Structure formats: C-alpha cells, structure tokens
Tab-separated table of C-alpha atoms in Angstrom:
chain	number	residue	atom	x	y	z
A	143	UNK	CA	-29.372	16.742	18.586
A	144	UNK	CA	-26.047	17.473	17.256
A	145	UNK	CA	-24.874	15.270	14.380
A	146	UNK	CA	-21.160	13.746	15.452
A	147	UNK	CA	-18.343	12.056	13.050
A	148	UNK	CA	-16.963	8.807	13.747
A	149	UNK	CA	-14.316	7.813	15.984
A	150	UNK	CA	-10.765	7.173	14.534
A	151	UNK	CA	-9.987	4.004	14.375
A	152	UNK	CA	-6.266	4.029	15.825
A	153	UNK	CA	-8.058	4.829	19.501
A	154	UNK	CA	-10.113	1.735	19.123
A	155	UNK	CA	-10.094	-1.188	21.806
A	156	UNK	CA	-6.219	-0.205	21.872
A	157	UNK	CA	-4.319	0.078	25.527
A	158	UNK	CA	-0.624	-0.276	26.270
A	159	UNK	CA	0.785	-3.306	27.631
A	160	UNK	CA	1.097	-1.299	30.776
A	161	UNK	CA	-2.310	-0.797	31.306
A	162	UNK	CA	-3.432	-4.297	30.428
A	163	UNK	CA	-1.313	-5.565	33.333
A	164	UNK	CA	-2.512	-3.073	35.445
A	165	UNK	CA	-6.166	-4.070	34.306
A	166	UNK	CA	-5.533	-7.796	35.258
A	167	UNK	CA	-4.108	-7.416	38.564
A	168	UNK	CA	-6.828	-5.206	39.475
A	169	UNK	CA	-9.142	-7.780	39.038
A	170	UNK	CA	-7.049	-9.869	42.329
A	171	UNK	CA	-6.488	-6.766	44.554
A	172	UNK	CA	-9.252	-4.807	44.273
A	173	UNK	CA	-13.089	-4.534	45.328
A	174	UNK	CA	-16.169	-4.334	42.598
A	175	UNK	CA	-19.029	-5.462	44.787
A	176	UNK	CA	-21.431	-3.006	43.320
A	177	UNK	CA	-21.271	-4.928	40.227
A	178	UNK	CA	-21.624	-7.859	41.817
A	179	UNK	CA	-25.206	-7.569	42.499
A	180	UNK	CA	-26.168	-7.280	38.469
A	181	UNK	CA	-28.400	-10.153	37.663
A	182	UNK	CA	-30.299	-9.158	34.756
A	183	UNK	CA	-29.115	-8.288	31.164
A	184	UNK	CA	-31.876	-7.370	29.064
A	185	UNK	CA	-31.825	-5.667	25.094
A	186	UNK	CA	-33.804	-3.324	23.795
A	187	UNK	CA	-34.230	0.172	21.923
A	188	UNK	CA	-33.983	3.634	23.108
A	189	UNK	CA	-35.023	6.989	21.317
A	190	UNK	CA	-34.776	10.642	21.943
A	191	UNK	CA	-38.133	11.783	22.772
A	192	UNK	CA	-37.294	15.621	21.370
A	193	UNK	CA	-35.443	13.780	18.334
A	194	UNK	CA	-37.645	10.113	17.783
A	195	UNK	CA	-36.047	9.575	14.677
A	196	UNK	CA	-32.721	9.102	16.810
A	197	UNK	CA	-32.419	5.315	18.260
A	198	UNK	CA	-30.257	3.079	19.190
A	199	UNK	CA	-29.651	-1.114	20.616
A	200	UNK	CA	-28.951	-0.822	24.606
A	201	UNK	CA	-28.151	-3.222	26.567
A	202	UNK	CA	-28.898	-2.932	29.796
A	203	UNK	CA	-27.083	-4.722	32.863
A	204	UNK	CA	-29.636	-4.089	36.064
A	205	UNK	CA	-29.047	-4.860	39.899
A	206	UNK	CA	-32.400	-5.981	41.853
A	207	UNK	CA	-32.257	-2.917	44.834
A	208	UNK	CA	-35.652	-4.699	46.014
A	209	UNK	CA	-38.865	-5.336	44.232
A	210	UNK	CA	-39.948	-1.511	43.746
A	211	UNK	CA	-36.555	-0.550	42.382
A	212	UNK	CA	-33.893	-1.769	40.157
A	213	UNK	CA	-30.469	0.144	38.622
A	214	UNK	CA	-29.103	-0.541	35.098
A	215	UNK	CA	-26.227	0.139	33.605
A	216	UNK	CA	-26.227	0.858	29.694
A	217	UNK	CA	-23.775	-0.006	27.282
A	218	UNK	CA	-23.912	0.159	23.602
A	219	UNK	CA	-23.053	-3.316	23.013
A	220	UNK	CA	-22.232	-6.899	24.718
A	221	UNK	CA	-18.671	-6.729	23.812
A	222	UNK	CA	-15.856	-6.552	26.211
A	223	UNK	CA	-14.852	-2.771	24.678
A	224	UNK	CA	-18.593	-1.711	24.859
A	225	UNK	CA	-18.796	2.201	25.821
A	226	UNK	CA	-20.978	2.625	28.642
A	227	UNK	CA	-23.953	5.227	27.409
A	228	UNK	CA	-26.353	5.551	30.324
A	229	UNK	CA	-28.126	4.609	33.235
A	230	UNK	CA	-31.873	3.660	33.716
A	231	UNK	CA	-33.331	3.513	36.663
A	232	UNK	CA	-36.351	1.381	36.973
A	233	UNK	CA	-39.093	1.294	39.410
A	234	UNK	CA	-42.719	-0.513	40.035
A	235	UNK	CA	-46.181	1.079	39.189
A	236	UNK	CA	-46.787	1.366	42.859
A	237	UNK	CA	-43.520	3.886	43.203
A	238	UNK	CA	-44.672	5.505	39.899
A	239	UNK	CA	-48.090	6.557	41.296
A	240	UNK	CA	-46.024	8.426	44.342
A	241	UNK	CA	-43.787	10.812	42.360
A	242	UNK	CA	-44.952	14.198	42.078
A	243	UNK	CA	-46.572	15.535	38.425
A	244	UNK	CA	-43.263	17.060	37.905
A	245	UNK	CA	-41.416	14.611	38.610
A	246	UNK	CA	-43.382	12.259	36.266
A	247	UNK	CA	-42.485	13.884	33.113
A	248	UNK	CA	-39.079	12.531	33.209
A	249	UNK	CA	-40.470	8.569	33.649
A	250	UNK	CA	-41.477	6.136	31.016
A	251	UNK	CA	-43.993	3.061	30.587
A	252	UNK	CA	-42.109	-0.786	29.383
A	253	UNK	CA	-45.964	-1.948	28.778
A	254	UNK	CA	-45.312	-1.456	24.771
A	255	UNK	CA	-41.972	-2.721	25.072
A	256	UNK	CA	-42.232	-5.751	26.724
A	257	UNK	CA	-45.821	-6.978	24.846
A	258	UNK	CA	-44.804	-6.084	21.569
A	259	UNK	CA	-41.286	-8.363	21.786
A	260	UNK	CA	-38.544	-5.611	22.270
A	261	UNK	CA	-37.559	-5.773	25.606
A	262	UNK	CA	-35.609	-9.063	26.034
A	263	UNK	CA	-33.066	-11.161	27.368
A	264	UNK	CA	-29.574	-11.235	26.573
A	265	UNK	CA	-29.096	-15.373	26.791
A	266	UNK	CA	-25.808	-16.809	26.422
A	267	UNK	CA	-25.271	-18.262	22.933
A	268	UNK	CA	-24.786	-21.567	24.004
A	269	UNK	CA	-28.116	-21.707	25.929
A	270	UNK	CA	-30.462	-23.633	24.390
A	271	UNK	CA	-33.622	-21.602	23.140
A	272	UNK	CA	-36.365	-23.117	24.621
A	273	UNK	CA	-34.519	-22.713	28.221
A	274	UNK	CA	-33.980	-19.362	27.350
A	275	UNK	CA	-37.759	-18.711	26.891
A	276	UNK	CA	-38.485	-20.355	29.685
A	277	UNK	CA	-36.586	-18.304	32.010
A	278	UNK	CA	-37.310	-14.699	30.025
A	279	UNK	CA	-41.160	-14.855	30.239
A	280	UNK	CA	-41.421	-14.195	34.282
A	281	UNK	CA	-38.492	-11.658	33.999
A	282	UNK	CA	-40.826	-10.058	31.623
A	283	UNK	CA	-44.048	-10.085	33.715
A	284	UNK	CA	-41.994	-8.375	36.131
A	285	UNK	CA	-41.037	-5.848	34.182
A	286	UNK	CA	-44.451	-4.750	32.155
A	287	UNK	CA	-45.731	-2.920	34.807
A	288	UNK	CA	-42.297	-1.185	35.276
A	289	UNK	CA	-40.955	2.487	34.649
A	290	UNK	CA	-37.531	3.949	33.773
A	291	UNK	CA	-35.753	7.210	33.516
A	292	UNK	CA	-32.849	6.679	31.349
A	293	UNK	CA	-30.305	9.152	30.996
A	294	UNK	CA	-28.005	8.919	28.138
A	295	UNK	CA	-24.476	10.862	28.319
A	296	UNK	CA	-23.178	9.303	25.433
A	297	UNK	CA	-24.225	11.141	22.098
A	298	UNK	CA	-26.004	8.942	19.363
A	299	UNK	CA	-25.518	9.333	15.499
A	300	UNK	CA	-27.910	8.894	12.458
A	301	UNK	CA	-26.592	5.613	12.388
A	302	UNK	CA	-27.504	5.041	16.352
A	303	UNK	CA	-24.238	4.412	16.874
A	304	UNK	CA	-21.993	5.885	19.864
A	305	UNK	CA	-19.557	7.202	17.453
A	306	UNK	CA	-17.616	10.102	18.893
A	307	UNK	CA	-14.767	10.047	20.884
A	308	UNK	CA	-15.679	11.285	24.028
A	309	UNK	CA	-19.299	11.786	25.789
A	310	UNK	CA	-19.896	14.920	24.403
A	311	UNK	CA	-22.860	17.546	25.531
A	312	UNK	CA	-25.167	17.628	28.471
A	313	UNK	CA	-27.087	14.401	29.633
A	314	UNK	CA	-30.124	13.266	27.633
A	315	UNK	CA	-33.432	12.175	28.644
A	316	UNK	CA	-34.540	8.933	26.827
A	317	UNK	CA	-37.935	7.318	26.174
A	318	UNK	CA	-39.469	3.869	25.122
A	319	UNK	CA	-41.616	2.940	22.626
A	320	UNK	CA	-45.567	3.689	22.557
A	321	UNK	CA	-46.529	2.473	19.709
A	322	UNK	CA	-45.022	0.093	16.219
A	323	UNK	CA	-44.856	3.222	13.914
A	324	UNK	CA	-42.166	4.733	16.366
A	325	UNK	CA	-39.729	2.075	15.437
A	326	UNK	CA	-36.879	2.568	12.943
A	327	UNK	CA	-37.272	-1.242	11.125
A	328	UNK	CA	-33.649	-1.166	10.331
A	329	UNK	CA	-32.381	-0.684	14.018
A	330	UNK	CA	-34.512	-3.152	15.167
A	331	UNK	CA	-33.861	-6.067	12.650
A	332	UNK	CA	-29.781	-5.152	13.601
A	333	UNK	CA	-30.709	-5.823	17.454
A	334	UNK	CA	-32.093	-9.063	16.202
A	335	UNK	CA	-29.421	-10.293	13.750
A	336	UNK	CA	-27.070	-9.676	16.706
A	337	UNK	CA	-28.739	-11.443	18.781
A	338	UNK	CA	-29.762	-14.324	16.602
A	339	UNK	CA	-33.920	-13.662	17.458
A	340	UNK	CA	-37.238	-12.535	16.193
A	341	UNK	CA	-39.168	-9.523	18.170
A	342	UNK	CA	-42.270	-10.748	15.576
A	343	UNK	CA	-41.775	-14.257	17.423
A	344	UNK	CA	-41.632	-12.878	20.951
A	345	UNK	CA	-44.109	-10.464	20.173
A	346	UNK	CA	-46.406	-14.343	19.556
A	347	UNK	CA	-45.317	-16.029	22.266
A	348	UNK	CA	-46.544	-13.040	25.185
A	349	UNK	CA	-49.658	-12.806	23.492
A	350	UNK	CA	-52.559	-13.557	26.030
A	351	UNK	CA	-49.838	-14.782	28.717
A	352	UNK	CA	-48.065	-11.103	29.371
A	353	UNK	CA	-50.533	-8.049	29.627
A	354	UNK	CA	-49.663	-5.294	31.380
A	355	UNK	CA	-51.551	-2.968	33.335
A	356	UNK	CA	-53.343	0.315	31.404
A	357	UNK	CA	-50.227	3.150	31.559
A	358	UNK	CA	-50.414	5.619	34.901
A	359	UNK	CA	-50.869	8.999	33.587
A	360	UNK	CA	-48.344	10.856	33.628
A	361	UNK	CA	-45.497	8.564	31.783
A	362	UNK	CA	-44.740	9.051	28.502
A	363	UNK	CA	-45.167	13.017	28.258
A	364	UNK	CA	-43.330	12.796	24.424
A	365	UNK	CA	-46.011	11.269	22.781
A	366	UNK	CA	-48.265	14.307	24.055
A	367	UNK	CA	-46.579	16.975	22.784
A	368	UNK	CA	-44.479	17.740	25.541
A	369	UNK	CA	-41.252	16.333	24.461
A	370	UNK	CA	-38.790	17.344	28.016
A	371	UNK	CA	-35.011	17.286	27.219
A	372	UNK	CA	-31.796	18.886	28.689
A	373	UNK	CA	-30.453	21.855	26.648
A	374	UNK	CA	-27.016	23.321	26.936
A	375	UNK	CA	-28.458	26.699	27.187
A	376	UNK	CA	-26.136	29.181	29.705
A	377	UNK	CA	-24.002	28.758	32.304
A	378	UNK	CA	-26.303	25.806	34.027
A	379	UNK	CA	-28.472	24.676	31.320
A	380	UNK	CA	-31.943	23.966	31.287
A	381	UNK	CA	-34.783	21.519	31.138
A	382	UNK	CA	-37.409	22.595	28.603
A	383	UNK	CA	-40.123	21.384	26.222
C-alpha cells in the first residue's frame, strides 16, 4: 500500500457560494430515495488484510434490502464534509454458505467484531446512554452472524486517515478483526474518544447475552495466509495473493 501526503488545506470543506445554493435547492427539487431507506449507522474498524498494520474508524450508513442482505455506505467520519471511502455489503450466514469457494475469499466474519465491543452504534449525542444500549444490543445479535465484503476506493495513510486528495489507485479489499492482537490500540481508543464510549465496556455488557455462531469456513482467508487484494498490475489489473 502506497504511502500518500496530506491534503492541502485551502481545498478543505470549501465550495463557492454558487454551489452552496445550488446544493440547497437540490435538496427541494430533486429525488434521493435510495438514501432514504438507510436505517442503521454503525462504527467500527477496518484493516487491509495484505497490509494489517493499515486501519482506520468507518462509519458505516446501511439500508435493510431484506433480512439476508443489507448495503452500507462508508464514510470516514460523521461529519457533514465526511469523504465517502467504501461500500460493504453485508449478508446472513445462510447466503454465506451458498457462495462458491471462490467467491468466499473475498467475504468476512463480524463474530469478533461484534462480541469483542467494536462494532457499534452511532447514537445521537443527546440520547441518553442507557436507551442507547437498549436499542444497540438486538441490532447487534443481528449482525454477529453476518458477513461483509468491503471495498475501499479511498486510500488510507499511516495515520488511517483518508488524506489525499482524490481516490487514488485501484479498489481495495478490506477485512475485520479475528482476533485482539490485530488491533492498533491507538486507532481504537480515537474511535472511542470520538464517540464518547468504551469497546472494554461493550465488550462486558455482550458477554453471555451475544454469541455468535462458530465462523463458516471459508471467511476470513487473511488470517490463513492467503491475504487476496487488487493490484494495479497491467492494463486490467489483477486479483492475487
């Protein structure tokens, strides 16, 4: 993974007053109903499975297709001038155990993510805490038994920040966690200073109430050894180990 330098700061969250008023009266006139089906805004961490070392915080904003499937868009903050990053596309255990071997490689497990505290949801700051708890531990049992392919077309630096300019490079594949000594400590405790929580408290609180089912085999192919990733490699690229 390439290393990239930061993004100058006079092309920051700036737009001319032209487009702003543009931007607004979209809003009357014109039709987002895709987005309108997002109900579910979730936080957690992403790595590169040929580059583990690389993470980063996403925040993920997912529309219910139906109960097998759901679609997520991935930005690298809450903020209103977030860059979108990625998509992940989520489906059940039950979908999982259809997909071809090949096919497979590409997936990953949330079992590890969700019981250890690092999946979450993104509550509102002025929702109370124990509400918020409430509501996150079925979204959570839902999602244990899950598995995503992510895609990442937004580069990540050392930092796992989104700091270039422009989406630069092919697509990525992303993975989740396995395991505790995957995690970069100081990436983590950032996602939960931003969002004002404890993954060591969430991990407590799913303890003998969330337990997901053993992983299909299959998922997770980065932790064996065979680390699959999108190379800029020719005139069409390549997928490779």
């Amino acid at each position: 993974m390439e290393h990239h330098t930061s993004e100058s700061k006079e092309s920051q969250g700036q737009v001319s007053a032209g487009t702003a008023i543009l931007s607004s009266s979209a809003k009357l006139l014109q039709s987002f109903n895709p987005l309108g089906g997002i109900c579910e805004s979730l936080c957690g961490l992403h790595l590169f499975p040929n580059d583990p070392k690389r993470q980063y915080i996403a925040y993920h904003y997912c529309h219910m297709i139906d109960e097998d499937r759901r679609q997520c868009l991935i930005y690298d903050s809450d903020s209103e001038t977030a860059k979108l990053v990625g998509v992940e596309y989520v489906i059940s255990e039950k979908l999982f155990k259809t997909l071809d071997e090949n096919e497979k490689k590409f997936w990953h497990s949330h079992k590890f993510e969700v019981e250890s505290g690092m999946l979450v949801v993104n509550a509102k700051g002025m929702v109370p805490a124990v509400v918020a708890k409430t509501a996150e531990m079925p979204v959570m049992q839902g999602l244990v038994n899950t598995y995503g392919k992510a895609i990442q077309t937004w580069p990540v630096d050392d930092n796992g920040e989104c700091s270039c300019r422009v989406p630069t490079g092919p697509p990525q594949i992303l993975a989740s966690f396995t395991s505790d000594d995957q995690i970069r400590q100081d990436i983590l405790d950032k996602r939960d200073k931003e969002l004002g929580i404890s993954t060591t408290e969430k991990r407590k609180e799913r303890e003998g109430k969330i337990q997901g089912n053993p992983v299909v085999e299959g998922a997770d192919q980065w932790t064996k050894g065979k680390a699959w990733q999108i190379y800029d490699e020719g005139a069409h690229g390549s997928v490779r180990v």
